[in-house]
Every structure is written in C-alpha cells, then in structure tokens.
CSV table of C-alpha atoms in Angstrom, one decimal:
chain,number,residue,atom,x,y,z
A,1374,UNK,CA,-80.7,-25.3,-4.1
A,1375,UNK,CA,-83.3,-23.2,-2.2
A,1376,UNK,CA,-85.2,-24.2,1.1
A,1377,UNK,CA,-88.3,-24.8,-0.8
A,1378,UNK,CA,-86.7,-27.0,-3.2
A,1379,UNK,CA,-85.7,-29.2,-0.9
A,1380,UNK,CA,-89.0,-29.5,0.9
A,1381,UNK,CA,-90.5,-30.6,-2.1
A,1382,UNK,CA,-88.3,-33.3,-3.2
A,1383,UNK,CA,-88.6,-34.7,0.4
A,1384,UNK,CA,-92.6,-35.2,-0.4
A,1385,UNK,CA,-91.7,-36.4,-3.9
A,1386,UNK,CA,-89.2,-38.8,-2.2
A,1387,UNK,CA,-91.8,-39.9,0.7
A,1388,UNK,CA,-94.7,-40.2,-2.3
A,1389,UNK,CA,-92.4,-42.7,-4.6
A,1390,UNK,CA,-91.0,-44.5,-2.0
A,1391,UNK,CA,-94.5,-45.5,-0.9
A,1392,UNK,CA,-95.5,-45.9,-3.9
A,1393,UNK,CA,-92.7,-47.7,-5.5
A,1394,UNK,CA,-92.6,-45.9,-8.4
A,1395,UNK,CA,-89.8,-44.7,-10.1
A,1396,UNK,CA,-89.0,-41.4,-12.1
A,1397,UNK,CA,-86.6,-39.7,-14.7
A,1398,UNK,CA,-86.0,-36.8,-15.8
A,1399,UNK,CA,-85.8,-35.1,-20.0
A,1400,UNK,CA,-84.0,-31.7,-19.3
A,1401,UNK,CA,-83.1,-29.4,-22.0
A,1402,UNK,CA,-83.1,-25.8,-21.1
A,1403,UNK,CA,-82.6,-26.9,-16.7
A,1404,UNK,CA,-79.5,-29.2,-17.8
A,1405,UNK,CA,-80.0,-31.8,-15.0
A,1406,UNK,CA,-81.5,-29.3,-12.2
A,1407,UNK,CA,-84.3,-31.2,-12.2
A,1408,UNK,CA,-82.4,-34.4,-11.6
A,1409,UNK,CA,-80.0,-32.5,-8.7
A,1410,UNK,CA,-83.5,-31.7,-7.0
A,1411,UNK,CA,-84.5,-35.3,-6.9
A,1412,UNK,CA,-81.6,-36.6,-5.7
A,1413,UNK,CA,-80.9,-34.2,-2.9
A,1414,UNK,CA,-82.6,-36.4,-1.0
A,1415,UNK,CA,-81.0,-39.4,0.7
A,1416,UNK,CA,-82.1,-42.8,-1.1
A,1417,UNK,CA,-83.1,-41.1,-4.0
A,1418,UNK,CA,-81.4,-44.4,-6.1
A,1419,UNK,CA,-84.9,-46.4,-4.6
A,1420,UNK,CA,-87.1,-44.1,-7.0
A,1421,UNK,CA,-84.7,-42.0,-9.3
A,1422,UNK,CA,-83.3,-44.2,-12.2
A,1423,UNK,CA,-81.5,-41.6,-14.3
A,1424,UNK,CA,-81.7,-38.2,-16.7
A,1425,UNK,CA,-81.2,-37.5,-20.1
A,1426,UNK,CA,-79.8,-34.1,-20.7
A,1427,UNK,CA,-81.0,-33.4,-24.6
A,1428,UNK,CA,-79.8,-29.2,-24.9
A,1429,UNK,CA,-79.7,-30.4,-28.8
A,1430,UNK,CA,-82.5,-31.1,-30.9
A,1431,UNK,CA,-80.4,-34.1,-32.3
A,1432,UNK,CA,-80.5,-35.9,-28.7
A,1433,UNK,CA,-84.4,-35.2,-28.4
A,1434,UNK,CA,-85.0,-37.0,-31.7
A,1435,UNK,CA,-82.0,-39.6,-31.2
A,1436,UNK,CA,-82.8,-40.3,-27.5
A,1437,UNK,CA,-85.8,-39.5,-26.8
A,1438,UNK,CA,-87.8,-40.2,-29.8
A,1439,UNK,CA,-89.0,-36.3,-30.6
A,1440,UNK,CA,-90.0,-36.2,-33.9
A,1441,UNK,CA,-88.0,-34.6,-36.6
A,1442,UNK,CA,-91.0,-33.0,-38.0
A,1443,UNK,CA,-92.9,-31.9,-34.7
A,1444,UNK,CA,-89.3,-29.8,-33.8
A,1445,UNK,CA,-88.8,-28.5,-37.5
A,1446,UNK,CA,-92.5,-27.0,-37.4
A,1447,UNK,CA,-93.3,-26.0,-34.2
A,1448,UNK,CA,-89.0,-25.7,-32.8
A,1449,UNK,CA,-87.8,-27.8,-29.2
A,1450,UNK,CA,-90.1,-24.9,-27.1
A,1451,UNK,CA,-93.4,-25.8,-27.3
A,1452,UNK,CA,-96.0,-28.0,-25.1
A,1453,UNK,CA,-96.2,-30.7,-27.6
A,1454,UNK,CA,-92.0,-31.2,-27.2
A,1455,UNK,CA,-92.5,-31.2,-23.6
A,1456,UNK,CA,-94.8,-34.1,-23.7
A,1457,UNK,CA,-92.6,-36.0,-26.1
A,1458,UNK,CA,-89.6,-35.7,-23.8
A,1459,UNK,CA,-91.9,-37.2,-20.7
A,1460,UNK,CA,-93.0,-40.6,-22.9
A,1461,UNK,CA,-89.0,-40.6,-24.8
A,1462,UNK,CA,-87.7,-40.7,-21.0
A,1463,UNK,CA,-90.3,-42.8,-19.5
A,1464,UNK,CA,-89.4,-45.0,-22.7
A,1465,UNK,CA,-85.4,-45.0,-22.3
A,1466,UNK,CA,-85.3,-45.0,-18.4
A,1467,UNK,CA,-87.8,-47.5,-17.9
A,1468,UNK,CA,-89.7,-45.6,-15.3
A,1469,UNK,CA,-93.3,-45.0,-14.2
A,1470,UNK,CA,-92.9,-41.0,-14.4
A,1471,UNK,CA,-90.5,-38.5,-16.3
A,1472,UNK,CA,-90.3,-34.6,-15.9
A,1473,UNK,CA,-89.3,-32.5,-18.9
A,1474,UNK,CA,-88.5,-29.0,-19.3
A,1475,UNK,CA,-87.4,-27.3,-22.4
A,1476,UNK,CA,-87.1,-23.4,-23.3
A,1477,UNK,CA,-85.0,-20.4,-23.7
A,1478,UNK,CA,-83.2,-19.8,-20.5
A,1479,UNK,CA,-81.4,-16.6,-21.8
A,1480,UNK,CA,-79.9,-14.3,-21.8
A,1481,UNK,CA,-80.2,-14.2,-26.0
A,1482,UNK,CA,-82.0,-16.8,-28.1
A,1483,UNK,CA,-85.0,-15.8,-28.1
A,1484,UNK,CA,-87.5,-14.5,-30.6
A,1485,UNK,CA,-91.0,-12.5,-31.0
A,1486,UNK,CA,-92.8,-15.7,-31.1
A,1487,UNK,CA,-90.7,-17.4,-27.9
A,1488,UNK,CA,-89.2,-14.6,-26.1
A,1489,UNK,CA,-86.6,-15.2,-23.5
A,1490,UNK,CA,-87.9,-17.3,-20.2
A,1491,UNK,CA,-90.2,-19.4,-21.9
A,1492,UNK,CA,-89.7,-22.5,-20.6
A,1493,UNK,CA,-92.4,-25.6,-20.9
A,1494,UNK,CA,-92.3,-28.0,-18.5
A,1495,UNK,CA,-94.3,-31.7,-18.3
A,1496,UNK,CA,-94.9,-34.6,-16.6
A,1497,UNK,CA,-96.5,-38.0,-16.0
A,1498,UNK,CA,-96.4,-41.3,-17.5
A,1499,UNK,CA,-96.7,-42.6,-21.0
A,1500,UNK,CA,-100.3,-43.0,-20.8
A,1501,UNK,CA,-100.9,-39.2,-18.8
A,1502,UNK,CA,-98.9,-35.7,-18.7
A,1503,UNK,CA,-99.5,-32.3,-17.6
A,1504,UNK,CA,-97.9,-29.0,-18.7
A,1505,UNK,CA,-97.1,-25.7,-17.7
A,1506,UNK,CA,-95.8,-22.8,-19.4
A,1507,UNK,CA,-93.2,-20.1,-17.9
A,1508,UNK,CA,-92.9,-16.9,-19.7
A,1509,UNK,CA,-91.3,-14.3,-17.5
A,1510,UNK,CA,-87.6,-13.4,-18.2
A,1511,UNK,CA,-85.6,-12.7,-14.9
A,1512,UNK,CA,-82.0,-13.3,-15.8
A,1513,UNK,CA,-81.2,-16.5,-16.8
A,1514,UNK,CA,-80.5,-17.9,-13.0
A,1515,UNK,CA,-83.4,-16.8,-11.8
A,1516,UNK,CA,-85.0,-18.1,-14.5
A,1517,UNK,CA,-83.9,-21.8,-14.5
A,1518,UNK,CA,-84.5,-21.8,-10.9
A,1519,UNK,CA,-88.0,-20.7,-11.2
A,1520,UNK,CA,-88.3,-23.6,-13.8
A,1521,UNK,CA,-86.7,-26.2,-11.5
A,1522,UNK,CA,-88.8,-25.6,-8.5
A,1523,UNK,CA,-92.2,-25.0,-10.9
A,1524,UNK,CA,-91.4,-28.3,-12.2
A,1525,UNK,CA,-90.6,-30.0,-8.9
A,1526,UNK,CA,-94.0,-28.8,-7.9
A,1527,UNK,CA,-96.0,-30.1,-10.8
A,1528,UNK,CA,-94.6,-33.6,-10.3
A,1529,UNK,CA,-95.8,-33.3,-7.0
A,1530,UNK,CA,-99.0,-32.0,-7.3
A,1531,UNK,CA,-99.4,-35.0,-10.0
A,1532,UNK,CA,-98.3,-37.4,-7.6
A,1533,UNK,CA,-100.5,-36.7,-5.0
A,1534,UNK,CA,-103.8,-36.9,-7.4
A,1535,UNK,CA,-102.0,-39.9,-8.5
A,1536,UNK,CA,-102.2,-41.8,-5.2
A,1537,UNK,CA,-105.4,-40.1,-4.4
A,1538,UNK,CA,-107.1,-41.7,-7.3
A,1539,UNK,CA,-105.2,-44.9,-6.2
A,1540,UNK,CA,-106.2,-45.1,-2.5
A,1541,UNK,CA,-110.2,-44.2,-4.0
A,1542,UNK,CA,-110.1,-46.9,-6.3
C-alpha cells in the first residue's frame, strides 16, 4: 500500500473513531483492497466491522441484495450497482457507512460499451451515497490501485461533509 493510502485511512480512522461510526466495505473488482486500506491502521476493529467480497454477480444479488434485473439490464459495472452494493453492505454489516467498487480491472473483459478500467465506486449510508467513475486503463495494478485510493478518498471527503453538517446542526 502506497504512502498516500495510508495517510488517508489515518483521517478516515481519526473521523470514525470520533464519530463512532462504523463502516464496511462491498468490493468486487478491488477484492478487499479497500478493506486492507481501512484496516492498516491500528484499532481499525473500533470502526471497521467486515467486507463482503462479491467478484460474482450471484454474491451481489445473494448477499448483498443487487437486483437480478438491474445486473441483467444494465451488467455488475454501472453507478446504479455501485449504489446497491453500499445499502446491501450497510444492510448485512450493520454499519453506518459502506464503500463499493465494482468494474473491469483487466487486462480482458471488457467491451465497447465498458472498456477496460472502468471501475465505479460509491459510498455513504442507506439513506445517502456518492459515486465516481474511473475509466482509464493502466494495467490492471495500476488500475485497482488507482481505484483503492480514489475510493479511500471519496469516503473521506464524505465523511468530513458528514461531520461538518453535524457540528453545524
């Protein structure tokens, strides 16, 4: 795991520890990077309560609730799945916050529509998520670490416009 990485999972850490909140992760594509960033940091088991590793469209639906019909018309890479995974895992974990990812890491799989390195990412609660869309193929390495930090830095950026809406209120 890379410098910045880590840096960001010590925020995330200090934000749901003061919080106490607690987060879980949906991971397709990553297959439990995202997780391994969270729990680099010591005490991670106060605020991280577990992953769910879905590569299969079977586990999304089985798991995390993903609807048969939303994957069969618009396939596992797309915004709406994304969104799905964050509510399945704040659903099975029992947590206040999940981050999904799901995508084509590559190197094949891909197609016109959803080339190689498209990878969507979300997070937030049940009630709120955000998204964000990768598209750029760099090798699939390079690719799922790109994914892992971009996610990483979502859920913070959401956490911190979290608490500031909090500490206004």
């Amino acid at each position: 795991m890379d410098f910045e990485a880590k840096i960001i999972s010590r925020e995330i850490s200090e934000l749901l520890w003061d919080m106490e909140k607690t987060v879980g992760t949906a991971e397709s594509c990553t297959g439990g990077r995202i997780a391994e960033a969270i729990i680099s940091v010591p005490g991670a088991s106060k605020y991280f309560k577990g992953g769910i590793i879905s590569y299969t469209n079977e586990i999304k639906e089985s798991l995390l609730g993903v609807g048969h019909d939303l994957l069969e018309e618009k396939t596992a890479v797309c915004e709406e799945v994304a969104i799905e995974m964050v509510k399945g895992a704040c659903r099975a974990l029992n947590t206040d916050y999940a981050i999904s990812a799901t995508g084509i890491a590559g190197p094949s799989g891909g197609t016109k529509d959803i080339p190689v390195g498209t990878i969507w990412l979300a997070c937030g609660t049940l009630e709120n998520q955000v998204t964000m869309k990768v598209e750029e193929d760099h090798g699939r390495d390079i690719n799922l670490a790109i994914a892992t930090n971009k996610a990483m830095q979502m859920f913070l950026d959401f956490l911190k416009t979290e608490n500031e809406t909090k500490v206004e209120g």
